[in-house]
CSV table of C-alpha atoms in Angstrom, one decimal:
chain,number,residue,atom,x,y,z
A,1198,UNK,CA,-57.5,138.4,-66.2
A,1199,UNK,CA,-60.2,138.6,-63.7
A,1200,UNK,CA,-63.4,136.2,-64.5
A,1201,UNK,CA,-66.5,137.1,-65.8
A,1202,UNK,CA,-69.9,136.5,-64.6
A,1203,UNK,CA,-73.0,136.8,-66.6
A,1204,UNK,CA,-75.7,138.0,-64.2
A,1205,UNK,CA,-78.8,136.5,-66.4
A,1206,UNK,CA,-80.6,133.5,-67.2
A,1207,UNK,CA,-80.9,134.8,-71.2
A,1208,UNK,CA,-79.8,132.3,-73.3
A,1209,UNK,CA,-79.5,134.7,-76.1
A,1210,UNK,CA,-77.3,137.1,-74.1
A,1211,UNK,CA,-75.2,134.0,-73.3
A,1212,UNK,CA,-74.9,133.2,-77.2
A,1213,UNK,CA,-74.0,136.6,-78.1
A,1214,UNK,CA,-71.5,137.0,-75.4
A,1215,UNK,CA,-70.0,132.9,-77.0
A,1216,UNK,CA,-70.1,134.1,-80.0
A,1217,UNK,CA,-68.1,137.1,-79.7
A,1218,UNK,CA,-65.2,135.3,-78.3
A,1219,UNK,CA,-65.7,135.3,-74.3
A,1220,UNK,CA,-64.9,132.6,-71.7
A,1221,UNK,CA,-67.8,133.6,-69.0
A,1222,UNK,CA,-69.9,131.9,-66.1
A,1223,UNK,CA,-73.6,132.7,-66.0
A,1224,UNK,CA,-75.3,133.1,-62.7
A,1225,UNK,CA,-79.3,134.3,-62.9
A,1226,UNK,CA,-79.4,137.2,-60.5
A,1227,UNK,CA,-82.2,136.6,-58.0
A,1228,UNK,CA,-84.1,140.1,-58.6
A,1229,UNK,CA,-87.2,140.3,-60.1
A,1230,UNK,CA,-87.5,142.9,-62.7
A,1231,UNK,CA,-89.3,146.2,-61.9
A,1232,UNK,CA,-92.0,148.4,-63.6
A,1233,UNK,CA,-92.3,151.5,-62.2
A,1234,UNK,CA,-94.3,154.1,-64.3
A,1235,UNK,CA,-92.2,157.0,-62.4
A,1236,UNK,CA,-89.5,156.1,-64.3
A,1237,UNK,CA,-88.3,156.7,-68.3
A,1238,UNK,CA,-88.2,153.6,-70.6
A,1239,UNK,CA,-83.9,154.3,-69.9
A,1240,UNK,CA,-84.1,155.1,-66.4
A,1241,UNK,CA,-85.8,152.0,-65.5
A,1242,UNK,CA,-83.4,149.6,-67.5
A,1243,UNK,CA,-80.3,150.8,-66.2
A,1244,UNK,CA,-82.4,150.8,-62.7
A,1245,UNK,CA,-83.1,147.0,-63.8
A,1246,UNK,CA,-79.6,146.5,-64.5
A,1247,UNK,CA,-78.0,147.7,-61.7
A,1248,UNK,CA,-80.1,145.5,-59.4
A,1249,UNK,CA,-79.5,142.4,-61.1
A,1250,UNK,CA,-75.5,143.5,-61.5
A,1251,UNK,CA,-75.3,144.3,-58.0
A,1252,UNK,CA,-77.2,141.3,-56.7
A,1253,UNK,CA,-74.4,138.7,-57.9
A,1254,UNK,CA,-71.6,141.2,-57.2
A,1255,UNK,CA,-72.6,140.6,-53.4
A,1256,UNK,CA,-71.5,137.3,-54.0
A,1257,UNK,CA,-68.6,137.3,-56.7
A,1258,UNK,CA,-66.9,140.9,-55.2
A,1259,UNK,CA,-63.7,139.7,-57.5
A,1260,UNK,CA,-65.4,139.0,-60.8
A,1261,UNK,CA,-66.3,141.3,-63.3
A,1262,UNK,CA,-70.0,140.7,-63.5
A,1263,UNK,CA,-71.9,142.0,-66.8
A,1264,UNK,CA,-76.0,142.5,-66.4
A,1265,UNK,CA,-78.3,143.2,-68.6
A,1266,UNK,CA,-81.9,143.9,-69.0
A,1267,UNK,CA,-84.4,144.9,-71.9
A,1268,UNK,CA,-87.7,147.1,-72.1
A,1269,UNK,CA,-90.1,147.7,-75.2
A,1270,UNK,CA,-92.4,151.0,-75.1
A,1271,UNK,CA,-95.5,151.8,-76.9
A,1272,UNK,CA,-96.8,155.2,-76.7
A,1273,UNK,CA,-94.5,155.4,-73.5
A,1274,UNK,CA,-96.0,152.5,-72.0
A,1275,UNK,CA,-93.8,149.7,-71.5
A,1276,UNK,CA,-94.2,146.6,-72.1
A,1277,UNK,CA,-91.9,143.6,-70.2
A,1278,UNK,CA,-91.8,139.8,-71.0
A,1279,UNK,CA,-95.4,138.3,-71.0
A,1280,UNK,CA,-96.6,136.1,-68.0
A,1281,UNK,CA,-98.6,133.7,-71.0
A,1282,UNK,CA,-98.7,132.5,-74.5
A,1283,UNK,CA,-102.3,134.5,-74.7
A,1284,UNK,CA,-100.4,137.8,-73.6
A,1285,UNK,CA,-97.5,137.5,-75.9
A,1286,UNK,CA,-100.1,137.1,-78.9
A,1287,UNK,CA,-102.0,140.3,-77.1
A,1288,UNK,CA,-98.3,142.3,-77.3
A,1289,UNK,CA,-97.2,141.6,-80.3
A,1290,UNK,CA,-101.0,142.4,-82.2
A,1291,UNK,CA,-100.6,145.7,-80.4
A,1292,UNK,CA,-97.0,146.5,-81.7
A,1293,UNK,CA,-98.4,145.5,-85.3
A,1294,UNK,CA,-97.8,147.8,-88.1
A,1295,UNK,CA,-97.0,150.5,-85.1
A,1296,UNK,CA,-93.6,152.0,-84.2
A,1297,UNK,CA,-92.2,151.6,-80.7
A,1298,UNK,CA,-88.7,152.2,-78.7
A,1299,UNK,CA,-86.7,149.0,-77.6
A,1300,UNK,CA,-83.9,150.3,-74.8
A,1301,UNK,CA,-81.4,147.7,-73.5
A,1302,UNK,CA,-79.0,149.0,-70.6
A,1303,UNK,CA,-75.5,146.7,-69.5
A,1304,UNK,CA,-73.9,147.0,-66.4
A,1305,UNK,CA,-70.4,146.0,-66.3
A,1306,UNK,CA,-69.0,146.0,-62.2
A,1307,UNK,CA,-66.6,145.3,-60.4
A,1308,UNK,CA,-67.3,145.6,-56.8
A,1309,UNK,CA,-63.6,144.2,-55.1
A,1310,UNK,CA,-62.1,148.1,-57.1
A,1311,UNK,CA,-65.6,150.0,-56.6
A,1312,UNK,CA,-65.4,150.4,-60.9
A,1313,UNK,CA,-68.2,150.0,-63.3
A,1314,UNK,CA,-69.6,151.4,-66.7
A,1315,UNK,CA,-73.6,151.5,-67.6
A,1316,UNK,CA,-74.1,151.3,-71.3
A,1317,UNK,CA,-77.7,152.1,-72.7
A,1318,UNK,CA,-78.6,151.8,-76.4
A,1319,UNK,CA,-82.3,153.3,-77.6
A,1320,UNK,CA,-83.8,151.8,-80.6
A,1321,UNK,CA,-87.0,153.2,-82.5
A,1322,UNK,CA,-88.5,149.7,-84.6
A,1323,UNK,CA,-91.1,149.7,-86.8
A,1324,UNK,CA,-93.2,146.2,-87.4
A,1325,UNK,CA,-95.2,144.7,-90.1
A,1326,UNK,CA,-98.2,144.4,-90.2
A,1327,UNK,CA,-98.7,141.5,-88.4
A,1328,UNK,CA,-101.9,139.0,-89.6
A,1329,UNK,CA,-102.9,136.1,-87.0
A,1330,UNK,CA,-101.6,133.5,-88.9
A,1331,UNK,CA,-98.4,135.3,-88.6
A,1332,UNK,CA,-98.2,135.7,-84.6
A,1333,UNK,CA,-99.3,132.4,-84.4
A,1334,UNK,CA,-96.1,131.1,-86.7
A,1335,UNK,CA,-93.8,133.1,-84.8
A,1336,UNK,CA,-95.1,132.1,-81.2
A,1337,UNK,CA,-94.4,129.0,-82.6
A,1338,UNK,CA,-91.1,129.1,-83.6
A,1339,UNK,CA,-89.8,130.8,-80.3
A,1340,UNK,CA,-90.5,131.0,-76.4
A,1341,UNK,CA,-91.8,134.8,-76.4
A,1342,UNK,CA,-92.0,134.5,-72.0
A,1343,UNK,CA,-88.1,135.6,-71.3
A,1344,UNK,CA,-88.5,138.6,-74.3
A,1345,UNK,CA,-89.5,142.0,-73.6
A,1346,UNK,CA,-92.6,142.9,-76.1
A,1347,UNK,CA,-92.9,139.2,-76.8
A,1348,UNK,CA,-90.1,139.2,-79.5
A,1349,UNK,CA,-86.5,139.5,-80.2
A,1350,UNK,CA,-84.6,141.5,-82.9
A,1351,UNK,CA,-82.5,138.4,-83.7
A,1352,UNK,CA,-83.7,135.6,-85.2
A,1353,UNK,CA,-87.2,134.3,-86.1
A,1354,UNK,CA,-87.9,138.2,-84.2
A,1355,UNK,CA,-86.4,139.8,-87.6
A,1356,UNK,CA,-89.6,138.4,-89.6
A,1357,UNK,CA,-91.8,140.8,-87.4
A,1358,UNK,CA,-90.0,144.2,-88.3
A,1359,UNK,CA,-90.0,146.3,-90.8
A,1360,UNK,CA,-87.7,149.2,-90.2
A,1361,UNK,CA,-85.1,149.6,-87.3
A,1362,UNK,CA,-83.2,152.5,-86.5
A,1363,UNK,CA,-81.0,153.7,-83.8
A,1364,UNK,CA,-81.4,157.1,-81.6
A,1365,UNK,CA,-78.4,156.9,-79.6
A,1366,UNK,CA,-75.0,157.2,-81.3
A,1367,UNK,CA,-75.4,154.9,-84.5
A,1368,UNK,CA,-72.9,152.0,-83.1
A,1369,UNK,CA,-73.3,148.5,-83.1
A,1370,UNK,CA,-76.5,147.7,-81.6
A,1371,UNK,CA,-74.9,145.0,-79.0
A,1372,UNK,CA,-72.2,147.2,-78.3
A,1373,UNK,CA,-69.6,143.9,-78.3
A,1374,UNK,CA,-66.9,146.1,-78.6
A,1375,UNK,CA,-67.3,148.2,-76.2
A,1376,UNK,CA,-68.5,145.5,-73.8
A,1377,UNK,CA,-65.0,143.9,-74.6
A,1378,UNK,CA,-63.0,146.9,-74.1
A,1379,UNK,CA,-65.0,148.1,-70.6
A,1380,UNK,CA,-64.9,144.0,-69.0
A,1381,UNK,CA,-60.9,144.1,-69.8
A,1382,UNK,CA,-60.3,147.6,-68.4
A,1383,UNK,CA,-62.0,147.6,-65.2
């Protein structure tokens, strides 16, 4: 079986990808993520993706290297990880009590057989309504800088929403399976 490289510095991608069972080297992709308002909320994570994907692939051509990257959108503007504490207090009393799309694309490649698969899932969330003393709990509880929109779905994040749903297909959010299947097949 052929390794696989995790092109990101997330430690929560990292955890999910332990937790579901796989043996996997990380290696942060030396990209910086782009905002382009040309592009759709989907278009510019699997743009995002790619890059980072491609970026380590240059340097691991026989490893199957999985990237990944996350956007929130409010009203169609989109909203990356937050340079400051200040900023991810700003983002998340914008998102409060409002509805907004989370989209996460994964790149699985393998550049030595020229294969790969781009994976996108679009979620529509709802938050609470969310009071000062609340953002100021949750900021801290958790390092909002590496989190699109300021916040995760897992964890402490889950305290913040009200509703999720999914408009893609209605699988698994994380699309483990699929990511399992794909990184074994390619």
């Amino acid at each position: 079986m052929q390794s696989l490289v995790l092109a990101s510095s997330s430690p929560r991608r990292a955890a999910l990808l332990s937790e579901a069972g796989f043996e996997f080297e990380i290696l942060p992709p030396g990209v910086a993520e782009k905002f382009n308002i040309a592009f759709t909320l989907r278009e510019l994570t699997v743009w995002n993706a790619i890059r980072k994907g491609m970026s380590i692939a240059q340097t691991r051509p026989d490893a199957v290297v999985l990237a990944a990257d996350t956007l929130v959108a409010l009203n169609q503007e989109i909203l990356g990880k937050p340079a400051s504490l200040n900023e991810a207090a700003q983002m998340l009393r914008r998102l409060s009590g409002r509805i907004h799309e989370v989209c996460s694309a994964v790149l699985i490649y393998h550049q030595t057989s020229g294969r790969s698969t781009v994976l996108h899932d679009i979620s529509r969330v709802r938050f609470r309504r969310l009071n000062a003393a609340t953002i100021k709990n949750y900021l801290a509880k958790v390092d909002p800088l590496d989190k699109a929109g300021a916040y995760a779905a897992q964890g402490s994040g889950a305290e913040l929403i009200h509703k999720r749903s999914r408009l893609a297909d209605g699988k698994d959010n994380r699309r483990i399976g699929e990511i399992r299947h794909t990184s074994k097949n390619i």
